[in-house]
Amino acid sequence: MEDTNGKKILYLLASRAVKPARFIEIYRSNNGDLEKTLKFFLKYKALKLKFEDDEENPGISSGDGIFSTEAVNCTAGKGVGLLDIGQDSYPDILKNIYSPPPLLFFKGDKIKEAKFCIAVVGSRKCTAYGKEAARYISKNLSRMGITVVSGVAIGVDSCAHEAALGEKGGTIGVLGCGIDIIYPPENKYLYENIPENGSIVTEFIPGTPPLKSNFPVRNRIISGLCKGTVVIEAGEKSGAIITGEMALRQNREVFAVPGNIFNAMSRGCHWLIKNGAKLVEKVDDILEEFTIYSERILKSSEGCRGSSKQAANSEIQKGLTAGESRVYEFLGYRPKSVEEIVRDIKMDVREVLRILTLLEIKKLIREDSFNKYSRLF
Amino acid sequence: MFFKLHSFTLIGIDALDVCVEVHISRGMPEFIIVGLPGKAVNESRQRVRSAIINSGFDFPIKKIIVNLSPADIKKDGSFYDLPIAISILAVSGQIKSGVFKGSYFIGELSLDGSINPVRGLISMAERVSSSGGKYFFVPYSIADQASFIPGIKIIACKNLLEVAEALSGGTQIERFIYKNTGTRGQSSCSNLDFKDVKGQFKAKRALEIAASGRHNIILMGPPGSGKTMLAQRAVSIMPELELKECIEVTKIYSLYQKYINCLIRQRPFRNPHHTVSRMGLIGGGVVPKPGEISLAHKGLLFLDEFSQFPANLIEDLRQPLENRKVIITRNNMSYSFPCNFMLIVATNPCYCGYFGDGSRKCICSLREVKKFWKKMSGPIMDRIDMRVTVARLPESSFIKTEDSEGSDNIRERVKKCMIIQKERFEDEDISYNSEIGNNVINQWLKSSKKIRDLIYTISKKYRLTARGMVSILKVSRTIADLEESGIIKESHIIEAVQYRVGYNQDSLT
C-alpha cells in the first residue's frame, strides 16, 4: 500500500512524542502541507525515525517501542486502512473542525465516499421508545442516501447502526478505542457487519483500550463528520449531550427527539430543545435544514420518506376489539400500572393482561417500567 | 439362653429391620452391646439397667451380650432402649408372651422406666406394615403420627410396666391399641392471607397459576414491592396435603423433630436464609439428614434475595429440581431424600434494586445489570417457567380499602385445577403441567395452525428462545385448566406471555 505519509504519522503518534493537537497546529501553520509538517518533526534528532534507515523493517527508535510495533502489525493486512489528513478522500467536513484527527484508522470504504452524514446519538440505557425512535429516524435517513453516524455503543447507537445498515446510505461507526478492540463486546456483530455498507472509524492507535476519557474525544469526530446531530433520549449529563454541544461548537445543526416529560431519560433532549435545538418528529424536520441537499434528495426518494405514522395508526385502532380499545383509550402517554387499569376500568386482571400483550404485539403500547404501560402513538 | 426381637434402624428417611438378639450366660456379670453401636446405643446400657430396676423388675446379674444384626451397619440413636430392655426381661423369664412374633419395638427409656419419643417413627411404622408385622410398640406421646399407617396395630405405652402388661397375654394388649381421632393434625394455622395484599393483581394471578401447575416462579422487583409478602402467602392458596403426602412429609420432618405427635397436614413452606450451608440446603452430614429442599417436599421452597445466594448453592439445585429427589452418598451408603417442591425465587432486578422502577432512577450501568443477571441465568433459570415483575404500588393503592380476594377462594380454584391435572396424568409418571415433556408440546403445536402462527408472532416480537416458548406453552396449559378448557386457546397463550417477558427483556438477554 502506497501510504507512506500515513505510516509516518502513525509512527509519530505511536511514539507519543507528538500529540495529535500539536501535529494539527504545525500542519495548519504550514498551510496544510503534510510533507513540510513531517519534515518539521523529523528535524528533531531525538525523533529520527527508523524507517528512514530501514525501509524493510519499519519501527521507531525512540518512544514506546512495544506500542508502535503492535500498531504496525495491526494495520498490516486485516483490512484496516489509514486515512491521513493530507489525502483527498479525508472528509473535508472533518478537516474543518477545531482539532481534526491527523490520522484515521478505518474498516470499510464508506468514510471516503460519504457526502452527507447525520449523527444519531443517544443513551446507552434507553427505553423501548428510544430504540424505536432511533430505528425509525436512522432507517429513513439511510433510505434517502444519508449516512448515519453513531458511536457503536449499546442502546440507541446500536439501533441506529442496525437500522441504517440495511438501507442505501449505510452507516459509520466511530470508536473510542483502537480498531482492533471490540467494545462493547455485545456489539461484535456490528463490527463485522458495518464494513459491508459503511465504515468503522477511529483515531485511536490500535491497542488503545476503551478509556473513559476517550469517549468525549471521540464524540467530536461523530459530530464533526456530520452536518447535523440528532439526539435521542439523553439523560441530563450524558455523552449524547456532549456530542450535541460539540456539534454546536463546530457550527453544525443540532436536533433533538422529544420524549415523555415524566421520563428522566428525556431530560437532556428537552434541555437541548429549550436551548435552541430543533425538535424532530419526522425525517423531514431534519432535511428542511439542509435545503441544498434536500431538493436533490427529496427528488430521488419520492414516496419513501417516513409517511405520517399517526394516520396509519387511527386505521389500526379501528381494528381493535371493544376491550382492546377500552384499555387503549384508558392508557395515555403517562405510564399507568396494571393496578390502575384493573381498578379504573373494572376489568378482570386476566382480561387486562391478555389485552396488554395483544396491544404490545400490535406495537400500540409499550411497557415503560415494571408493569407500567403507556401508548406508543 | 437366647432371645430375639424386631426393631429398626434408620437409613436416610427409610427404616431398616434390625434384630435385637440377647444372650445371657454364666460368667462375670457383664453387659455388652455389639453390632457397630454408636455412642448413644452404648449408653443405653445404663438407661436399660436403671429402667428395669426402677420398674420393679430384676436385672439379671449375669453375662449379657446384645447383638444388633445386621452387625455391619452402624447404628445410632436412643431408640434401642425399649427393645433391649424387653429382650432382657424376656430372656430372663420375667415376661412371657405369645405376641413377640410379629411385634416390633421402639422407644427411648428414662431411668424411671417411662418411654420417651424417638425420631423417624412414621418411617418405622411404614416398614412394619410392609414387612407384615402386626403390633408396633411405640412411645405414647407420639403414637398419633404412626396411627395412620394402614394394616398395623399401634400399641402406645407410657412406660416399661405398661409394655409388660400389654404383653402379659389375653386381651390385655387390646387396651393399649392406639385409636386416632381421625383428624390429621392441625388445619392451616397460618394466618397469612392473600386478602392482606393490596393491588399486585398480576403477581397474585401468576402465583395462582404457579401453584396450580406447580411452575417454578421468579418474582422480580424493586425493594418494597411486596415480593416477600406475596411469596409467604403462596402456601395459603395451595390445597392441604393428601394422606399419602402427609405421611411422606411427616417422614422427613420426624427425622428432625422428635415431638411430632401428629401428621403434618399443611404444605411446608421453607424460607432458608441466603447464608445457609450446602449441607443445610441440599442435605448431608456424617449421618445424612435431609436439607431444606427436602423439608420443602410437597410444598414451597422460597429463596428470598436469590442474588445473594452463593453461585455454587444455586448450581446445586439443578439436579434436585430435575429429578425431584436428591441422592447423598456417605459412609459407603446412598441416601435418597425426596424433594418434590415448588420453587419461588425473589430478587431485585439489579444491584441498586431500582432497574425498571418508574419513579426512582437506577444507578447501575447497563453492564452491571447484565452482570447481575448473568449470575442467575443459565440452567436454573431454564427450570423456572414463570418470570414475573412486581412493581412498587402507587401510594393511592394503599389508601384504597377495598378487600382483595382471599386465599380460601383461590385455593378452591387451585384444588380444582390440580384434580384436572391428576386425571390427565393418571397413566403417566408426572402429576403437574410443569413436568410435561417436549413431545407432548410438539403434539399441541402440530394440532393447531392458529397456535403455531401465534407462537411464531410472539417469539419474533419478544425474541424468545425455544425454551421460553415451551415454558409459555406449559403455563398456558395451566391457565386453560384453571378455566376448565380442554384445549389451549389463543387467549391462554397470550396471557401466559405476560408471565415470561418483562420490561426491557431484550436488553437483558
PDB file of N, CA, C and O in Angstrom, chain A residues 273-294:
ATOM      1  N   ILE A 273     -33.651  21.187  23.418  1.00  0.00           N
ATOM      2  CA  ILE A 273     -34.714  21.891  22.687  1.00  0.00           C
ATOM      3  C   ILE A 273     -34.928  23.277  23.282  1.00  0.00           C
ATOM      4  O   ILE A 273     -35.042  24.270  22.574  1.00  0.00           O
ATOM      5  N   LYS A 274     -34.932  23.323  24.617  1.00  0.00           N
ATOM      6  CA  LYS A 274     -35.108  24.612  25.288  1.00  0.00           C
ATOM      7  C   LYS A 274     -34.012  25.588  24.894  1.00  0.00           C
ATOM      8  O   LYS A 274     -34.209  26.780  24.866  1.00  0.00           O
ATOM      9  N   ASN A 275     -32.836  25.044  24.617  1.00  0.00           N
ATOM     10  CA  ASN A 275     -31.709  25.900  24.282  1.00  0.00           C
ATOM     11  C   ASN A 275     -31.505  26.040  22.780  1.00  0.00           C
ATOM     12  O   ASN A 275     -30.417  26.381  22.328  1.00  0.00           O
ATOM     13  N   GLY A 276     -32.517  25.714  22.022  1.00  0.00           N
ATOM     14  CA  GLY A 276     -32.453  26.052  20.606  1.00  0.00           C
ATOM     15  C   GLY A 276     -32.293  24.899  19.640  1.00  0.00           C
ATOM     16  O   GLY A 276     -32.284  25.109  18.433  1.00  0.00           O
ATOM     17  N   ALA A 277     -32.178  23.680  20.136  1.00  0.00           N
ATOM     18  CA  ALA A 277     -32.092  22.565  19.206  1.00  0.00           C
ATOM     19  C   ALA A 277     -33.442  22.371  18.529  1.00  0.00           C
ATOM     20  O   ALA A 277     -34.473  22.704  19.098  1.00  0.00           O
ATOM     21  N   LYS A 278     -33.405  21.839  17.326  1.00  0.00           N
ATOM     22  CA  LYS A 278     -34.673  21.683  16.624  1.00  0.00           C
ATOM     23  C   LYS A 278     -35.360  20.383  17.040  1.00  0.00           C
ATOM     24  O   LYS A 278     -34.728  19.332  17.119  1.00  0.00           O
ATOM     25  N   LEU A 279     -36.635  20.512  17.263  1.00  0.00           N
ATOM     26  CA  LEU A 279     -37.416  19.338  17.651  1.00  0.00           C
ATOM     27  C   LEU A 279     -37.689  18.474  16.416  1.00  0.00           C
ATOM     28  O   LEU A 279     -38.071  18.977  15.370  1.00  0.00           O
ATOM     29  N   VAL A 280     -37.461  17.179  16.551  1.00  0.00           N
ATOM     30  CA  VAL A 280     -37.624  16.290  15.402  1.00  0.00           C
ATOM     31  C   VAL A 280     -38.772  15.335  15.641  1.00  0.00           C
ATOM     32  O   VAL A 280     -38.822  14.645  16.661  1.00  0.00           O
ATOM     33  N   GLU A 281     -39.705  15.317  14.722  1.00  0.00           N
ATOM     34  CA  GLU A 281     -40.788  14.334  14.765  1.00  0.00           C
ATOM     35  C   GLU A 281     -40.627  13.339  13.635  1.00  0.00           C
ATOM     36  O   GLU A 281     -40.881  12.172  13.776  1.00  0.00           O
ATOM     37  N   LYS A 282     -40.220  13.877  12.495  1.00  0.00           N
ATOM     38  CA  LYS A 282     -40.030  13.017  11.338  1.00  0.00           C
ATOM     39  C   LYS A 282     -38.800  13.474  10.575  1.00  0.00           C
ATOM     40  O   LYS A 282     -38.247  14.543  10.860  1.00  0.00           O
ATOM     41  N   VAL A 283     -38.410  12.658   9.613  1.00  0.00           N
ATOM     42  CA  VAL A 283     -37.145  12.922   8.933  1.00  0.00           C
ATOM     43  C   VAL A 283     -37.166  14.270   8.201  1.00  0.00           C
ATOM     44  O   VAL A 283     -36.148  14.953   8.111  1.00  0.00           O
ATOM     45  N   ASP A 284     -38.339  14.653   7.728  1.00  0.00           N
ATOM     46  CA  ASP A 284     -38.433  15.933   7.026  1.00  0.00           C
ATOM     47  C   ASP A 284     -37.955  17.096   7.881  1.00  0.00           C
ATOM     48  O   ASP A 284     -37.384  18.057   7.380  1.00  0.00           O
ATOM     49  N   ASP A 285     -38.212  16.983   9.175  1.00  0.00           N
ATOM     50  CA  ASP A 285     -37.773  18.050  10.069  1.00  0.00           C
ATOM     51  C   ASP A 285     -36.271  18.248   9.988  1.00  0.00           C
ATOM     52  O   ASP A 285     -35.759  19.350  10.160  1.00  0.00           O
ATOM     53  N   ILE A 286     -35.559  17.165   9.756  1.00  0.00           N
ATOM     54  CA  ILE A 286     -34.097  17.256   9.644  1.00  0.00           C
ATOM     55  C   ILE A 286     -33.724  17.812   8.279  1.00  0.00           C
ATOM     56  O   ILE A 286     -32.914  18.728   8.156  1.00  0.00           O
ATOM     57  N   LEU A 287     -34.358  17.258   7.246  1.00  0.00           N
ATOM     58  CA  LEU A 287     -33.974  17.627   5.881  1.00  0.00           C
ATOM     59  C   LEU A 287     -34.229  19.094   5.578  1.00  0.00           C
ATOM     60  O   LEU A 287     -33.472  19.715   4.840  1.00  0.00           O
ATOM     61  N   GLU A 288     -35.277  19.639   6.166  1.00  0.00           N
ATOM     62  CA  GLU A 288     -35.618  21.049   5.935  1.00  0.00           C
ATOM     63  C   GLU A 288     -34.429  21.977   6.155  1.00  0.00           C
ATOM     64  O   GLU A 288     -34.291  22.992   5.501  1.00  0.00           O
ATOM     65  N   GLU A 289     -33.595  21.607   7.080  1.00  0.00           N
ATOM     66  CA  GLU A 289     -32.483  22.468   7.437  1.00  0.00           C
ATOM     67  C   GLU A 289     -31.372  22.464   6.387  1.00  0.00           C
ATOM     68  O   GLU A 289     -30.457  23.253   6.451  1.00  0.00           O
ATOM     69  N   PHE A 290     -31.423  21.503   5.511  1.00  0.00           N
ATOM     70  CA  PHE A 290     -30.350  21.396   4.517  1.00  0.00           C
ATOM     71  C   PHE A 290     -30.946  21.494   3.121  1.00  0.00           C
ATOM     72  O   PHE A 290     -30.983  20.521   2.376  1.00  0.00           O
ATOM     73  N   THR A 291     -31.397  22.687   2.784  1.00  0.00           N
ATOM     74  CA  THR A 291     -32.171  22.837   1.553  1.00  0.00           C
ATOM     75  C   THR A 291     -31.413  22.389   0.324  1.00  0.00           C
ATOM     76  O   THR A 291     -31.965  21.754  -0.554  1.00  0.00           O
ATOM     77  N   ILE A 292     -30.136  22.693   0.272  1.00  0.00           N
ATOM     78  CA  ILE A 292     -29.361  22.365  -0.930  1.00  0.00           C
ATOM     79  C   ILE A 292     -29.441  20.875  -1.215  1.00  0.00           C
ATOM     80  O   ILE A 292     -29.631  20.448  -2.342  1.00  0.00           O
ATOM     81  N   TYR A 293     -29.291  20.143  -0.152  1.00  0.00           N
ATOM     82  CA  TYR A 293     -29.282  18.704  -0.330  1.00  0.00           C
ATOM     83  C   TYR A 293     -30.684  18.148  -0.497  1.00  0.00           C
ATOM     84  O   TYR A 293     -30.929  17.305  -1.332  1.00  0.00           O
ATOM     85  N   SER A 294     -31.577  18.673   0.320  1.00  0.00           N
ATOM     86  CA  SER A 294     -32.881  18.019   0.371  1.00  0.00           C
ATOM     87  C   SER A 294     -33.603  18.086  -0.959  1.00  0.00           C
ATOM     88  O   SER A 294     -34.290  17.153  -1.328  1.00  0.00           O
TER      89      SER A 294
END
